[in-house]
Coordinates of C-alpha atoms in Angstrom, one line a residue:
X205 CA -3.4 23.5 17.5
X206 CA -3.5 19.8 16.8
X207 CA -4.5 17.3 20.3
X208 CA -2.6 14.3 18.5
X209 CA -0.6 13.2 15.7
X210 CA -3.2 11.5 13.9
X211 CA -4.8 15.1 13.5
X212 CA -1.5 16.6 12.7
X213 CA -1.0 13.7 9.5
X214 CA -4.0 15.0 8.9
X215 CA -3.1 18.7 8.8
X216 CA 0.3 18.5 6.8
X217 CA 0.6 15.4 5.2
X218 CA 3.5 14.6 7.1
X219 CA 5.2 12.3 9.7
X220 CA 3.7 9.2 8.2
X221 CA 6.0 7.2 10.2
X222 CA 5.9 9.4 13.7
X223 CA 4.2 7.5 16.8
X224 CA 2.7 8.6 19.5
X225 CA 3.4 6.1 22.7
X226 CA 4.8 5.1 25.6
X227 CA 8.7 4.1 25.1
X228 CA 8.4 1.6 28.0
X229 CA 11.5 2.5 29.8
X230 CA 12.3 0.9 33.0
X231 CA 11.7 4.5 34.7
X232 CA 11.4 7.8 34.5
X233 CA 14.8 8.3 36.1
X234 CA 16.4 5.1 33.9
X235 CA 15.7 5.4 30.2
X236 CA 16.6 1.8 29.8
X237 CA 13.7 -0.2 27.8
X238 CA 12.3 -2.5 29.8
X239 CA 12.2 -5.7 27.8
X240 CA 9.2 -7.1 30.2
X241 CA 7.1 -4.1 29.1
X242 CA 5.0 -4.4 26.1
X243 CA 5.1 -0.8 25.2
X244 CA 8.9 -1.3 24.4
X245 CA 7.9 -2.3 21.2
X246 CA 7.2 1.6 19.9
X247 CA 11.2 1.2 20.3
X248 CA 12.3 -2.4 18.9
X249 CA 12.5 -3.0 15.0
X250 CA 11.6 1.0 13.9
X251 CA 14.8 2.6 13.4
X252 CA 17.0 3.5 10.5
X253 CA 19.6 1.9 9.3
X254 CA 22.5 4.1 10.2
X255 CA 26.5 3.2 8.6
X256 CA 27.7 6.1 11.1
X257 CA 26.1 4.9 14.3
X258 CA 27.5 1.0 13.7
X259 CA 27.3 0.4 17.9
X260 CA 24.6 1.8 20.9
X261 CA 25.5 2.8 24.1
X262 CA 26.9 -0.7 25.4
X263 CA 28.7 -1.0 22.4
X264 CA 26.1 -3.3 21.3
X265 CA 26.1 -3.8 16.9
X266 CA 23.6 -2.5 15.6
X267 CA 22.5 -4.3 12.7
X268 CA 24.0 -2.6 9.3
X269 CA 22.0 -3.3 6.9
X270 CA 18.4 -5.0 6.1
X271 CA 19.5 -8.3 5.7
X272 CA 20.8 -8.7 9.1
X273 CA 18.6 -7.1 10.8
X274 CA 16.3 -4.0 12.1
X275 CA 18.0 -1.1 14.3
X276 CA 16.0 0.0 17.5
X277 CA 14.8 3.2 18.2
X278 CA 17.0 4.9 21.2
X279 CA 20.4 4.3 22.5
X280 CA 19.6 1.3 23.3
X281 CA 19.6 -2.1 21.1
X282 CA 17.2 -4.8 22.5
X283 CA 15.0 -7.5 22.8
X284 CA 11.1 -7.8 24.2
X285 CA 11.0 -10.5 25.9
X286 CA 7.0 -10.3 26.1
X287 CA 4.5 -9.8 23.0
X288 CA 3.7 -6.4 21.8
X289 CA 0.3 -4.4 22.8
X290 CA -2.7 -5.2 20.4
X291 CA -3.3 -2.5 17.7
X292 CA -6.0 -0.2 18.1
X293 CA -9.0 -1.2 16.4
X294 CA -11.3 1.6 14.6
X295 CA -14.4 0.8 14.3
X296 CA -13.3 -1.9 17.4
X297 CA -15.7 -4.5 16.2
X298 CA -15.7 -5.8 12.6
X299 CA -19.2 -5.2 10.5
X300 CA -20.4 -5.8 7.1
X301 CA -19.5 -3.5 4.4
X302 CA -17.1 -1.4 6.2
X303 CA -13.2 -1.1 6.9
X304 CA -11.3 -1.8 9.9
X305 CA -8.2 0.3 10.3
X306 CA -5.4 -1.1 13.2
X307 CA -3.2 1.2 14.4
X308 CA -0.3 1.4 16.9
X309 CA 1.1 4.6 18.4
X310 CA -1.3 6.4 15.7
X311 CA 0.4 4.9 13.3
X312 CA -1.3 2.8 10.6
X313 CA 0.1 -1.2 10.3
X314 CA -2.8 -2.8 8.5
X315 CA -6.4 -2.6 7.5
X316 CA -9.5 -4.6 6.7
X317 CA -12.1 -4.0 4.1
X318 CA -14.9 -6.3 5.2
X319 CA -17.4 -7.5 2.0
X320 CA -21.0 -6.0 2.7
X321 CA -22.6 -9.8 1.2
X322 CA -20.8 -11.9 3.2
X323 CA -20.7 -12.6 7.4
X324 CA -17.2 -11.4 9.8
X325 CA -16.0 -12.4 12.6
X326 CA -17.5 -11.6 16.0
X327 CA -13.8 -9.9 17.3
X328 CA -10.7 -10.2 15.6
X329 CA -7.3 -8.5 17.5
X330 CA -4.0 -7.9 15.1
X331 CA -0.4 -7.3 16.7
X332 CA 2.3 -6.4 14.8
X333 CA 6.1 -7.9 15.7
X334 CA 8.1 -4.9 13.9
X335 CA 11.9 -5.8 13.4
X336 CA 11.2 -9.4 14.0
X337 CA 11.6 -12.4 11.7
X338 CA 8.6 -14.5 11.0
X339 CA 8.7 -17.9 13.6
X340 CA 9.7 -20.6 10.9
X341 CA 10.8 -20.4 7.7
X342 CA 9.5 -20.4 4.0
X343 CA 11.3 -21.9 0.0
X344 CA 13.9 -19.4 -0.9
X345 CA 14.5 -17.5 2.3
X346 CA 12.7 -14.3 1.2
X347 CA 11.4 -13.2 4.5
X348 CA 10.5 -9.9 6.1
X349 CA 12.0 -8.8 9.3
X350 CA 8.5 -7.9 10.5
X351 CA 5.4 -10.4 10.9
X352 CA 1.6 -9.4 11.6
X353 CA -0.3 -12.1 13.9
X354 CA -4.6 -12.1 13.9
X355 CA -6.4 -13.6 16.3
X356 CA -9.8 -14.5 15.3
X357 CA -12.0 -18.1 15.9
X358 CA -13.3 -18.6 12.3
X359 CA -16.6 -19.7 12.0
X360 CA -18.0 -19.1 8.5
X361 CA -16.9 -18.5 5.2
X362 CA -15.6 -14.7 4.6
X363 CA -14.8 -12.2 2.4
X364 CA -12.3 -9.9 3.1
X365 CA -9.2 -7.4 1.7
X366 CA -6.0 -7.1 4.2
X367 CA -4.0 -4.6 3.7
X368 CA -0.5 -4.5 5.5
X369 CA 2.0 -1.6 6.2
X370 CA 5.5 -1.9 6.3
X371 CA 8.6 0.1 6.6
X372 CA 11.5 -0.3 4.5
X373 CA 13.9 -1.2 7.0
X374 CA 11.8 -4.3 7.8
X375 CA 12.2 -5.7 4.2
X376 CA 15.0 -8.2 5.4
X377 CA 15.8 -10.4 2.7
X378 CA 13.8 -9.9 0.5
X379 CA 15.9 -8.9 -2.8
X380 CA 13.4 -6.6 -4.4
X381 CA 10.5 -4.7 -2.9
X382 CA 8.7 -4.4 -6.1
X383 CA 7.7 -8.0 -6.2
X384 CA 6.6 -8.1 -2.7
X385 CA 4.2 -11.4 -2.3
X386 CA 2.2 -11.7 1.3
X387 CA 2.5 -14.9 2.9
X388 CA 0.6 -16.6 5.4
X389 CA 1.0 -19.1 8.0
X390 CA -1.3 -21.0 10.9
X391 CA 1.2 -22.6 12.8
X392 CA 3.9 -20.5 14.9
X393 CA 6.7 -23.9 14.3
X394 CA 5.4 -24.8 10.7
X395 CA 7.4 -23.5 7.7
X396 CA 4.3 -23.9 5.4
X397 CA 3.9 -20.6 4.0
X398 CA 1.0 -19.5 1.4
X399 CA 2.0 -17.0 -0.7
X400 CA -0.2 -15.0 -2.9
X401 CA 1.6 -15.3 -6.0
X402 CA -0.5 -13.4 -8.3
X403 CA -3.1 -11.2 -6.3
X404 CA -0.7 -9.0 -3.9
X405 CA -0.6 -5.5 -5.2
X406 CA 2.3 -3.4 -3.8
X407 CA 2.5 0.2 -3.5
X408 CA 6.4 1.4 -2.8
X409 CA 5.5 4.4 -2.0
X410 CA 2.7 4.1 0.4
X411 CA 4.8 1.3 1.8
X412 CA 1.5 -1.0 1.6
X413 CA 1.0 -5.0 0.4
X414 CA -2.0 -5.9 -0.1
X415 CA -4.8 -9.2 -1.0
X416 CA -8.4 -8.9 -2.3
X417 CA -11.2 -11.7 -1.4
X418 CA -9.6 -13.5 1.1
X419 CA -12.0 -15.9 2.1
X420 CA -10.7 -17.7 5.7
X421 CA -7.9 -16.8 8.8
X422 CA -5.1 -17.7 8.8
X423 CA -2.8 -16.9 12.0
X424 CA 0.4 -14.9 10.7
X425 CA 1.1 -13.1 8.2
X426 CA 4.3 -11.8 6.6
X427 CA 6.2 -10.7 3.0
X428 CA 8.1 -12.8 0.3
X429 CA 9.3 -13.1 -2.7
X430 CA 9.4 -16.5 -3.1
X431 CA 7.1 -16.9 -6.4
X432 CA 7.3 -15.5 -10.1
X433 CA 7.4 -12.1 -10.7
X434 CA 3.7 -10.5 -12.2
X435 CA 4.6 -9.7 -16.0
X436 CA 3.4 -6.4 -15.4
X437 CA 4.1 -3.5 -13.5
X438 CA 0.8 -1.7 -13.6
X439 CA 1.4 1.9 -11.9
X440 CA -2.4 2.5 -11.6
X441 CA -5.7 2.4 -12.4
X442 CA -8.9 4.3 -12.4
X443 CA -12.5 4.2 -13.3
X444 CA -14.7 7.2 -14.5
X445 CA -18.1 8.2 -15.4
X446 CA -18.5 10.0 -18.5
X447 CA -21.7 11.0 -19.8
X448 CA -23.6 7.7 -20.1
X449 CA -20.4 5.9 -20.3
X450 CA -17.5 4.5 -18.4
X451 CA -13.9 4.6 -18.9
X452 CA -11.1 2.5 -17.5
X453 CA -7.8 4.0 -17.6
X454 CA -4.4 2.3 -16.7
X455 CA -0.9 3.1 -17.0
X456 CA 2.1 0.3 -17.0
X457 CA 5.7 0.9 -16.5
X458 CA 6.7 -2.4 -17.7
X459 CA 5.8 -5.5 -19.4
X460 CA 7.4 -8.8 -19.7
X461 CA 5.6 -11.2 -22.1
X462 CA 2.2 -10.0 -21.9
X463 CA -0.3 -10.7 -24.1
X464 CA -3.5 -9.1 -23.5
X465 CA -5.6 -7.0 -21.5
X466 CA -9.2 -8.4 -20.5
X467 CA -11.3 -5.8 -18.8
X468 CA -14.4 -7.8 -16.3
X469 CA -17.4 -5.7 -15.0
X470 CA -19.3 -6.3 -11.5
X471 CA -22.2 -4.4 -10.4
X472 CA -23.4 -5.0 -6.7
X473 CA -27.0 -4.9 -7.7
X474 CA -25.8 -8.6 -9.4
X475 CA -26.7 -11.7 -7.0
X476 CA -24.5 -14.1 -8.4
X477 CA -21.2 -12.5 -7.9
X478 CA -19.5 -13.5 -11.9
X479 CA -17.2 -10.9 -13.4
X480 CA -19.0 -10.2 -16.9
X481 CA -16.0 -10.2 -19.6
X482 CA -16.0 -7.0 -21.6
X483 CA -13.6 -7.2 -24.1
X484 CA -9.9 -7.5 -24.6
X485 CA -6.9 -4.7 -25.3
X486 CA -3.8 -5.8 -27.1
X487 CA -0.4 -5.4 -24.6
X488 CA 2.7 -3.7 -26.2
X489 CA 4.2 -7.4 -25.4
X490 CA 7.8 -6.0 -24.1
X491 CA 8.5 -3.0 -23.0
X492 CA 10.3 -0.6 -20.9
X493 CA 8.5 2.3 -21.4
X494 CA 5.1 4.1 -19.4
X495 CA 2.3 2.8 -21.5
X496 CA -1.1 3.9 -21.4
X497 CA -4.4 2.5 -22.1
X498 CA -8.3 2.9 -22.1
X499 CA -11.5 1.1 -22.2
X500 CA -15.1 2.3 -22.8
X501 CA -17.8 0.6 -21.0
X502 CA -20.5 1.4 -23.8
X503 CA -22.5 -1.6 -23.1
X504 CA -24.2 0.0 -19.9
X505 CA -26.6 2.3 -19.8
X506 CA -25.6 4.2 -16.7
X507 CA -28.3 6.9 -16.3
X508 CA -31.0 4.0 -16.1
X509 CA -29.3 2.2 -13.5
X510 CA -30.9 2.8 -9.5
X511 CA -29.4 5.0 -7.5
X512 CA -26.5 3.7 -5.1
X513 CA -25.5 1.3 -7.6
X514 CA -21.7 0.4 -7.5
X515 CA -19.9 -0.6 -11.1
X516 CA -16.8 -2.8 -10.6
X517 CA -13.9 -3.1 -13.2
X518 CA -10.9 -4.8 -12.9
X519 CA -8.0 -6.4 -15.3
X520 CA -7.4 -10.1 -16.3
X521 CA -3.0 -9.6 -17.4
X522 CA -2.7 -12.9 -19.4
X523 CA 1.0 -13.6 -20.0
X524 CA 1.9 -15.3 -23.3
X525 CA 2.4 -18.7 -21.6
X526 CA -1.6 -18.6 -20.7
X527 CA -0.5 -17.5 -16.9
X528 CA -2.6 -14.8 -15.9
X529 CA -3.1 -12.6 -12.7
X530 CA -6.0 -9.8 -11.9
X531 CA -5.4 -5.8 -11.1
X532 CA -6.7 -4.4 -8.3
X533 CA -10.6 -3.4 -8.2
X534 CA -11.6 0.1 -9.0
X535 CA -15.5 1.0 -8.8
X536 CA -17.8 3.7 -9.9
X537 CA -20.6 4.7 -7.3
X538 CA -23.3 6.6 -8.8
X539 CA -24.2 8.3 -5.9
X540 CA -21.1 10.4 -5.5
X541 CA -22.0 13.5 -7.8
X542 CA -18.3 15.1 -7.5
X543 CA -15.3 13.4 -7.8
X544 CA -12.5 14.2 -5.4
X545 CA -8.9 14.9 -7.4
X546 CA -6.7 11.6 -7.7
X547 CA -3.3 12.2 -7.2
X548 CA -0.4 10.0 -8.6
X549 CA 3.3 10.5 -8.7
X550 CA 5.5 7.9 -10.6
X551 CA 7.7 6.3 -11.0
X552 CA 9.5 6.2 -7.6
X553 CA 12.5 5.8 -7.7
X554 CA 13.5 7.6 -10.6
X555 CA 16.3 7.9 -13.4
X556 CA 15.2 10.7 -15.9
X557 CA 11.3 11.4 -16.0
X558 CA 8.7 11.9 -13.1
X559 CA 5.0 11.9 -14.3
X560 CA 2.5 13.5 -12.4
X561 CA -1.0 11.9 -12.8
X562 CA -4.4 13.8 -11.8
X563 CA -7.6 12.9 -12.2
X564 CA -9.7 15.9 -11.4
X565 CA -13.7 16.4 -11.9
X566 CA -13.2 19.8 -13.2
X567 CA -11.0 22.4 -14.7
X568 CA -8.6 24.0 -12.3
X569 CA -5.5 25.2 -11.8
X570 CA -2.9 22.7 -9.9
X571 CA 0.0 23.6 -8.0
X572 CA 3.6 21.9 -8.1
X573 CA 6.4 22.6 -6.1
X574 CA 9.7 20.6 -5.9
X575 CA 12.1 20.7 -2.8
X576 CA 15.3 19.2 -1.9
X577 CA 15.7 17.4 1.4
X578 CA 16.7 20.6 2.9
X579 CA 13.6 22.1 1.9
X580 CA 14.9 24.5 -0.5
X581 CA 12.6 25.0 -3.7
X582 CA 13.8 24.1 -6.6
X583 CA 11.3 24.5 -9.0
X584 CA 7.0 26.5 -8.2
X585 CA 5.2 26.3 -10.9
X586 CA 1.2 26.4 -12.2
X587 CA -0.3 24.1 -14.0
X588 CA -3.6 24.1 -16.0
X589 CA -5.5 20.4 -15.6
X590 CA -8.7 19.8 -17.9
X591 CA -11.7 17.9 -16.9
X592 CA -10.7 14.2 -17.1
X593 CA -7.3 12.5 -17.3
X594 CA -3.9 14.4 -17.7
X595 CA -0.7 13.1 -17.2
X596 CA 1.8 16.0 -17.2
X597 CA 5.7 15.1 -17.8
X598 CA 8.3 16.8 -15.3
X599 CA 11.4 16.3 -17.6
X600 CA 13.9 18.6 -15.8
X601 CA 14.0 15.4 -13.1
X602 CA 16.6 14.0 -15.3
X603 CA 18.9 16.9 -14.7
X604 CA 19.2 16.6 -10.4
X605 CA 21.9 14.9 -8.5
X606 CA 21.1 11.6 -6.9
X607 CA 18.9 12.0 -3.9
X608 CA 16.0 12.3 -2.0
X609 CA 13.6 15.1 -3.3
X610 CA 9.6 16.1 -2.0
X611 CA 7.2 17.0 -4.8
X612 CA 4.1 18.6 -3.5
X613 CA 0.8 18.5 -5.4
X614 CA -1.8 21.3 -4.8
X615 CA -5.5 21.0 -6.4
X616 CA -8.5 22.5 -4.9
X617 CA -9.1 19.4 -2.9
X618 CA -6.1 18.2 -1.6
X619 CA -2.5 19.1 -0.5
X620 CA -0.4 16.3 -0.9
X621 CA 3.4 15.5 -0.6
X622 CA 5.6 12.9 -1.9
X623 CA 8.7 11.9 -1.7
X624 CA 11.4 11.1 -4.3
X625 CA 14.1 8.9 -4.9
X626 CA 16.5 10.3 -8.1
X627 CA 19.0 7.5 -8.9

């Protein structure tokens, strides 16, 4: 019932890394990839890493492991010898205010949230090298065996969030996925790299790295972990309208050194474009632990404010040293009456506990079912979840086996399924 695998994603929240393309092989007859074809790359660099398949067909090696290298899909291991297709653009031409999703075989590698204030480009085409290491090199020899390459003549000064997808076979050398930096490059032969050292945000689960307010191009981009690690692992964070009021809520996993907490407040109806400082929250310092906290924005009046208008809140993390680093944004539009349900499951991977977060705009009852990789259901159970914020604590986690396990969320909304690694 579904005319492509976008709509079947869609549909049943699976097959997040299933394309739909042309293999390029040499014939129909001769399901050798043709190197000189650039639809061989739905094939090169998007494979598993598989200890019982060590050699292809030829009796080629496959590479074992991440560091060495990326398997290729097929019996066949191989190398394009011409550049990959360009993604599919959606919209195709970049415009003020919107997002730019860039997709190959249906399957997302990177977006672009373009700032509503500021000019974009007149075209800009993205290609993504999957299994390949980045041309030069970069301090510490963190690289990713996959490399994204823009083409765009720059012409003004922009304002821009990219967003790139990876796999996790592609993470090559780099040592620990949680402190995934992107780096960026404008010469093919230079090993120059700028990293982002303290605005990438990484999602391991989504699979996603990804830079707020980028203001220029630069040609190719890639991931490292070449610079400190943030002091905090912030799982999430969320903004809300209560009442007259707004809330900030974020959750941390960890913290290394931290100091303090300092919310900032933007609304787009502001010209100048200045985060207005808040006020502070005291971090636990050290810890190891999920910690939570909240902020009340009492200092707006949010049922005199126009229609349309958008609140922006975000975190200054100030280390103990004086280093700091900002969260991710999260906004409040006060034309959206109902709030969807929020759904977050962490952390992932896991030793003992799983927390299931939901933020829901009304009472309702909330569905969770646990499976085993053979589908089998382990545990079905209903849940109650209050207007607001709850965070609900599946503590039987701590006694399954090591493995990968799905957890599927129901609310009235949305259907969604996640998957779990118990170490």
């Amino acid at each position: 019932n579904y005319p492509n695998i976008t709509s079947w994603k869609l549909a049943s929240h699976t097959d997040t890394n299933s394309l739909s393309y042309r293999p390029g092989f040499t014939s129909n007859l001769d399901l050798t990839p043709n190197p000189f074809d650039s639809a061989s790359w739905s094939l090169n660099g998007r494979a598993t890493h598989l200890s019982v398949v060590p050699r292809d067909i030829n009796d080629s090696i496959r590479p074992p492991n991440k560091q060495v290298g990326v398997p290729d899909i097929g019996a066949y291991e191989f190398t394009p010898l011409v550049e990959p297709p360009y993604a599919k653009a959606t919209p195709a031409v970049p415009s003020a205010g919107t997002m730019q999703h860039f997709t190959f075989g249906e399957d997302t590698v990177a977006r672009i949230k373009w700032d509503a204030f500021y000019p974009v480009p007149s075209s800009l085409n993205m290609k993504n090298f999957s299994g390949d290491k980045p041309l030069g090199t970069f301090n510490g020899a963190s690289y990713m065996r996959s490399y994204w390459r823009i083409d765009s003549v720059a012409t003004a000064t922009y304002n821009y969030d990219l967003l790139l997808r990876y796999k996790d076979p592609w993470l090559g050398t780099n040592a620990n996925e949680t402190n995934l930096l992107q780096a960026r490059n404008n010469t093919a032969s230079s090993n120059t790299w700028n990293v982002y050292s303290t605005s990438t945000i990484v999602d391991t689960f989504m699979n996603y790295m990804s830079v707020a307010g980028i203001n220029d191009f630069k040609r190719f981009h890639t991931g490292t972990n070449t610079s400190n690690t943030l002091p905090v692992n912030l799982f999430n964070i969320s903004a809300s309208k209560i009442k007259n009021d707004a809330i900030v809520n974020w959750t941390t996993a960890q913290e290394i050194n931290t100091n303090v907490f300092e919310v900032e407040r933007l609304l787009n109806s502001e010209h100048a474009k200045e985060w207005l400082i808040l006020g502070k929250l005291k971090a636990a310092g050290n810890s190891n632990s999920i910690k939570n906290y909240q902020f009340i924005d009492q200092t707006l009046s949010i049922g005199h404010l126009a229609p349309g208008t958008i609140i922006y809140y975000r975190l200054k993390i100030i280390d103990n040293d004086g280093s700091f680093n900002y969260s991710k944004i999260v906004s409040i539009n006060l034309d959206e009456e109902v709030m969807k349900d929020e759904i977050h499951v962490f952390p992932n991977p896991f030793n003992e506990n799983v927390y299931v977060k939901i933020v829901s705009s009304s009472n309702q009852e909330v569905k969770i079912t646990l499976r085993d990789i053979t589908g089998k259901t382990i545990s079905n159970e209903l849940c109650e979840v209050k207007s607001g914020l709850t965070i609900r604590n599946e503590a039987a986690m701590g006694n399954l086996q090591s493995g990968i396990y799905f957890i599927t969320v129901e609310t009235r909304d949305k259907i969604q399924t996640r998957k779990l690694i118990k170490r």
